[in-house]
C-alpha positions in Angstrom: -32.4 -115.9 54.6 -33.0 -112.8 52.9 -31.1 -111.1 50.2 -29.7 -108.1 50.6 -31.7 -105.4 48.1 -29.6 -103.6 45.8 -28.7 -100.3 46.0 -31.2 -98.4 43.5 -29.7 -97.5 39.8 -28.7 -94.4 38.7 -29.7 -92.9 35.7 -27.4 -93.0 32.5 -24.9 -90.4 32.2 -25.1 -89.6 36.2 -21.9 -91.9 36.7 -20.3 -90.3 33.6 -20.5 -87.1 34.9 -19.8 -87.6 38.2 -16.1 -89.8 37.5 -15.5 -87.0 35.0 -15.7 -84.5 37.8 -13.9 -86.4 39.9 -11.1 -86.9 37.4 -10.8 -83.7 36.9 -10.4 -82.5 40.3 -8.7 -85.3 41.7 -7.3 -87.7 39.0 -3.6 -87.5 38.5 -1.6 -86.0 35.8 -0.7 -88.9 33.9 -4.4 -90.3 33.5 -5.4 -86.8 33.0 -5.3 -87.0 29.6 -7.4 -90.5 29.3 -10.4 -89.0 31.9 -10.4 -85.4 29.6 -8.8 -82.6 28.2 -7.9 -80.0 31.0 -8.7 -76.0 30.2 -6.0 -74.3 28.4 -5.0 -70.6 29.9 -6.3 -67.9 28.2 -3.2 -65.8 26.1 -2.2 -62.7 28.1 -2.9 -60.1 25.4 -0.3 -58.4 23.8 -0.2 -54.3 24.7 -1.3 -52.4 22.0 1.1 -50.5 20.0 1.4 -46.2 21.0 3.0 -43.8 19.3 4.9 -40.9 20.8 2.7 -38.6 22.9 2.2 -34.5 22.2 4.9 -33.9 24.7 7.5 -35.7 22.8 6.4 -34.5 19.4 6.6 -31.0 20.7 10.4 -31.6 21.7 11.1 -32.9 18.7 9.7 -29.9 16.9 11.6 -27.7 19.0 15.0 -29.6 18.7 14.6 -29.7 14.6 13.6 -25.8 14.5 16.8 -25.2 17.0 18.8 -27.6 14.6 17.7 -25.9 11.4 18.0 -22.5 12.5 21.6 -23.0 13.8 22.2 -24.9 10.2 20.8 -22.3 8.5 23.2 -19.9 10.0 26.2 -21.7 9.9 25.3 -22.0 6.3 25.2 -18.1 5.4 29.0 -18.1 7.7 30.4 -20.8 5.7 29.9 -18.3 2.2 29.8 -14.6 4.0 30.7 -12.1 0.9 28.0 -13.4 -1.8 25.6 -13.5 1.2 26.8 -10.0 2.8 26.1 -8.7 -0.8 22.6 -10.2 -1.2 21.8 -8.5 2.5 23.2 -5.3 1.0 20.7 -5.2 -1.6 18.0 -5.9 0.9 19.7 -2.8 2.8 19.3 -0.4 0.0 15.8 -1.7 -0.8 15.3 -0.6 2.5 17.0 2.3 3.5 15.1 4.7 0.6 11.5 4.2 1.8 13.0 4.4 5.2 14.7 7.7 4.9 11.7 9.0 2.7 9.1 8.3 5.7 11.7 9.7 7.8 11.3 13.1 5.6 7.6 13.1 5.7 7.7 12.6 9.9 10.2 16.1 9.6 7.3 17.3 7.4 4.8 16.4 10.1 6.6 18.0 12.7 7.2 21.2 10.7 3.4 21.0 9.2 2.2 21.0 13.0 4.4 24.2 13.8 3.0 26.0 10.9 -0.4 25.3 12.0 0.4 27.1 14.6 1.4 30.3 12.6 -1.8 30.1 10.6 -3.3 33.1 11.1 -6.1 35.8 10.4 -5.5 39.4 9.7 -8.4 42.1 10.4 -7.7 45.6 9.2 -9.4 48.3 9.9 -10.8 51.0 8.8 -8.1 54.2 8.3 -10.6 56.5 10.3 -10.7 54.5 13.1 -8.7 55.2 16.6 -6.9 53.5 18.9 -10.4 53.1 21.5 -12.3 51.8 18.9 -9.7 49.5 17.5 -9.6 48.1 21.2 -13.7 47.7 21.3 -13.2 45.8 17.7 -10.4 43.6 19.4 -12.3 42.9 22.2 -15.5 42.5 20.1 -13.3 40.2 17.7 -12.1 38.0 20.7 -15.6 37.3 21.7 -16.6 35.6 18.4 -16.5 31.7 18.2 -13.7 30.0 16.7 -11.0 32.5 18.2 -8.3 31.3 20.0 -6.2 34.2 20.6 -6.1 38.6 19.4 -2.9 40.3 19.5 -3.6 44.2 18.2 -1.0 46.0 16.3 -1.6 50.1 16.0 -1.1 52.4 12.9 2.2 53.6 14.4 3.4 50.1 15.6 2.9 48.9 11.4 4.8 51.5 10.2 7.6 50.7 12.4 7.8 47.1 11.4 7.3 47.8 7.9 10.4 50.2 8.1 12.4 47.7 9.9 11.9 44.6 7.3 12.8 46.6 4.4 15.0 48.8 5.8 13.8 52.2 4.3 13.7 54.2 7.5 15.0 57.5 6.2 13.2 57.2 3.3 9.6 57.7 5.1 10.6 60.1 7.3 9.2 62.8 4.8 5.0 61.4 5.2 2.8 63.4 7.4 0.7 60.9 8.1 0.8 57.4 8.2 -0.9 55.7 5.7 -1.3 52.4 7.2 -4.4 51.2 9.2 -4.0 49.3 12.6 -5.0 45.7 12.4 -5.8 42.6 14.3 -4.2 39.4 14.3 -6.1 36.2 14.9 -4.7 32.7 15.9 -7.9 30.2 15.2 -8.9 27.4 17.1 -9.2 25.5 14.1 -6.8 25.6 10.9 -9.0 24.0 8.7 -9.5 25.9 5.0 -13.5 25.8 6.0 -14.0 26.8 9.2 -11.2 29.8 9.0 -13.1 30.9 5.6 -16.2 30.7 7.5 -14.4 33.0 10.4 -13.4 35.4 8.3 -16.9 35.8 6.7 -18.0 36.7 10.1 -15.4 39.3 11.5 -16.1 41.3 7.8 -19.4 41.8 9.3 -18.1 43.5 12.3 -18.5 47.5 12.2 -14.8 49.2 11.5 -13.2 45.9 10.0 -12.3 47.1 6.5 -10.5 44.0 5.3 -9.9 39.9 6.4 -7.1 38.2 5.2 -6.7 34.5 5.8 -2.8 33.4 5.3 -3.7 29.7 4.6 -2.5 29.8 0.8 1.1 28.4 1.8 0.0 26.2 5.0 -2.4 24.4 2.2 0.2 24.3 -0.4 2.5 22.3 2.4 0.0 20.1 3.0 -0.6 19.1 -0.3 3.1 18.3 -0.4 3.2 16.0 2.1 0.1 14.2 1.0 2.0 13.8 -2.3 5.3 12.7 -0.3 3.2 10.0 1.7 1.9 8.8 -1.3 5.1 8.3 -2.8 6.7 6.9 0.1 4.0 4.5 0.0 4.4 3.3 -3.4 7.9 3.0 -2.9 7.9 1.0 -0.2 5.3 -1.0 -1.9 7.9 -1.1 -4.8 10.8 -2.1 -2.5 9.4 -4.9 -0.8 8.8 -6.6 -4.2 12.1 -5.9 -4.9 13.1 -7.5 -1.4 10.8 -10.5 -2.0 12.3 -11.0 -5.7 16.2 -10.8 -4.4 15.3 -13.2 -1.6 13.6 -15.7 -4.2 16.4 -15.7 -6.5 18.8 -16.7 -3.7 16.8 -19.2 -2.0 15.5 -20.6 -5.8 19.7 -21.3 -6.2 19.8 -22.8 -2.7 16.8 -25.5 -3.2 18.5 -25.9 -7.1 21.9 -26.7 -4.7 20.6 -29.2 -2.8 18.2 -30.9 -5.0 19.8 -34.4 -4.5 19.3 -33.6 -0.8 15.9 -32.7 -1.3 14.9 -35.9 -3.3 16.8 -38.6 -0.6 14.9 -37.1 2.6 11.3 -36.7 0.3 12.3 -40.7 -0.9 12.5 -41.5 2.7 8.8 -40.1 3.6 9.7 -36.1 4.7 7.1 -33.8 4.3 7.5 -30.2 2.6 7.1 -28.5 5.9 10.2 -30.2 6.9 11.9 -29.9 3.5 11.1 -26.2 4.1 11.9 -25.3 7.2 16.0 -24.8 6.7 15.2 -22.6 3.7 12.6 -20.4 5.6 15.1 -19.7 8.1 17.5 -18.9 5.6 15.2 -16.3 4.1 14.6 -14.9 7.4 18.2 -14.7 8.4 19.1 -12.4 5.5 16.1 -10.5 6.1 17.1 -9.8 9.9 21.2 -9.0 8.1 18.9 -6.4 5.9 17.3 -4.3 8.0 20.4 -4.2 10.6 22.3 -2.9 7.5 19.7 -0.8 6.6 20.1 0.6 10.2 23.9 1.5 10.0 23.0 2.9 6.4 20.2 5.6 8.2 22.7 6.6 11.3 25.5 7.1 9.0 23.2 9.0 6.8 21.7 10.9 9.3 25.4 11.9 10.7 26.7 13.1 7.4 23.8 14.9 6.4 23.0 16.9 9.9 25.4 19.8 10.0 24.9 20.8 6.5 21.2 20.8 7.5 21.7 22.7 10.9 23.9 25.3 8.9 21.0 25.9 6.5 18.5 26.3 8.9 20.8 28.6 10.9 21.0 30.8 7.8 17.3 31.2 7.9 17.3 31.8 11.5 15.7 29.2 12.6 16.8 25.6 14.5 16.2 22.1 12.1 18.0 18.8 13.2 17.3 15.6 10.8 14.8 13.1 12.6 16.1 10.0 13.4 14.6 6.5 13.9 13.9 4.8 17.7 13.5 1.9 19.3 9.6 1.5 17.8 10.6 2.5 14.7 13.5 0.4 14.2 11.6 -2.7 15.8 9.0 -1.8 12.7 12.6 -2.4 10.5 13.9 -5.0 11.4 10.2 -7.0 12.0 9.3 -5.7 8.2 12.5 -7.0 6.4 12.8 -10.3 8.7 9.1 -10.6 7.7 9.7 -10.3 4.2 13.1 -12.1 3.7 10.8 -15.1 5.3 8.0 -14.5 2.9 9.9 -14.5 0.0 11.8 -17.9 1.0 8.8 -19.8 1.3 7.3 -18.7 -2.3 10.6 -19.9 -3.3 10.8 -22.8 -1.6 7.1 -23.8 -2.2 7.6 -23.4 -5.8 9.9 -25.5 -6.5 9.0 -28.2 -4.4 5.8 -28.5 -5.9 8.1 -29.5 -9.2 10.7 -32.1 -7.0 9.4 -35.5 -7.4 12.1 -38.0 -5.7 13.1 -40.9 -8.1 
């Protein structure tokens, strides 16, 4: 008999491998551990940490400016006669460059009606008549730089001249009349120069004996109010120094106050724009009390001071009522003294914490 052959041998590690795998897939728990190590789960991975986003930030901004501004408030309630003086001073800080500007805008309004009145005289010759004196007005009104020629006759001067001083008797005894009929000439322009340069041409005209240009008083008036605006310049330049300076002191006391304060919530990582913030809003606050002030100060002002105005320019026959501020100009107020009542806090306030240093 023959034997039976042998099944053919593997090679060395084959059978390893193979009960390996097959005690991994199939071997049971217990002899898991004697067959191989099984594969250990990967760690789920912890999220990564993320701060608050841009929309949250912004609310928070918005709550602690809402929060500091109703704080600051509160604050100026809680002690109202030392701050109701402090945004008195601010008032009268105020209310002179105000009414000053107000001034030079009456001077303005007056300058632009007296530009209006400045005018050239033409007179004429003594031997010339009343056609001729109409060919020189016409020829007069032809020339450039004319606006408008109103001709007043010999007999028509003597009249008015009578009137105004009041001598009408007196001249009754002249055979003739000694005055010459003349021309008056509104310009188009009222400048010194070009109404200089006018009047050089109408003395060329044939029959014009004489120009006068009445400009002497329009340019004294404007020099006046050039002056004025330059002093109500300066003092408002002035003032709102003065403004910044009384602001400063009260906010330096403030920060000097709450110093303690200050130090605990700098110890505890704030920064200086939140340090700041209360105190800028406390600056602004008695700059908005300021102006408003200021406001009452000008109305009553301008009450008290109208009908002894209106009485005076009634005497002189003519109509003058004081100018008052409107809504743009008292916008310009308020935005001005609320500006600088803000400004002045945070030099303050910037000052001083620049010296802090928590302990």
């Amino acid at each position: 008999m023959k034997r039976p052959t042998p099944p053919p041998s593997e090679p060395r590690g084959a059978a390893s491998r193979r009960s390996g795998a097959v005690s991994r897939r199939g071997a049971p728990a217990g002899k898991a551990g004697k067959a191989g190590k099984a594969p250990v789960p990967p760690a789920p991975k912890k999220p990564r940490p993320t701060g608050p986003g841009f929309g949250s930030r912004a609310r928070a901004w918005g709550r602690h400016h809402r929060a500091m501004l109703g704080d600051s408030l509160y604050r100026l309630v809680r002690h109202p006669l030392g701050n109701l003086l402090t945004m008195l001073a601010i008032a009268i800080a105020l209310v002179l460059p105000a009414a000053l500007w107000l001034t030079l805008d009456s001077a303005r309004l007056l300058d632009a009606e007296l530009d209006e009145s400045a005018t050239l005289t033409v007179y004429l010759q003594t031997d010339v008549g009343p056609a001729e004196a109409e060919r020189i007005e016409q020829a007069v009104g032809a020339e450039a730089g004319v606006s408008q020629t109103r001709l007043i006759s010999a007999e028509e001067g003597m009249a008015t001249f009578q009137r105004s001083l009041g001598i009408d008797d007196t001249l009754m005894g002249l055979t003739e009349n000694p005055l010459p009929a003349s021309i008056v000439i509104n310009p188009q322009s009222v400048e010194s120069a070009s109404m200089e340069a006018l009047a050089g041409q109408l003395e060329q005209l044939a029959g014009v004996d004489e120009v006068r240009v009445d400009l002497a008083w329009v340019e004294r008036l404007r020099h006046l109010a050039d002056l004025g605006r330059r002093v109500a310049l300066a003092l408002g330049v002035l003032f709102g120094f003065g403004v910044l300076l009384v602001v400063g002191n009260t906010i330096r006391l403030s920060v000097e106050s709450r110093r303690r304060e200050i130090e605990v919530v700098m110890l505890i990582g704030a920064t200086h724009a939140f340090v700041r913030r209360p105190f800028l809003y406390s600056g602004a606050w008695y700059g908005v009390g300021g102006g408003v002030i200021a406001l009452l100060l000008l109305a009553l002002g301008n009450h008290w001071l109208s009908l002894p105005v209106a009485a005076l320019a009634a005497s002189y026959g003519a109509s003058f009522s004081l100018p008052q501020l409107d809504v743009a100009g008292s916008t310009i107020l308020l935005f001005c003294s609320t500006l600088l009542g803000w400004l002045g806090a945070w030099l303050a306030v910037s000052r001083h914490l620049s010296s802090i240093r928590p302990r």
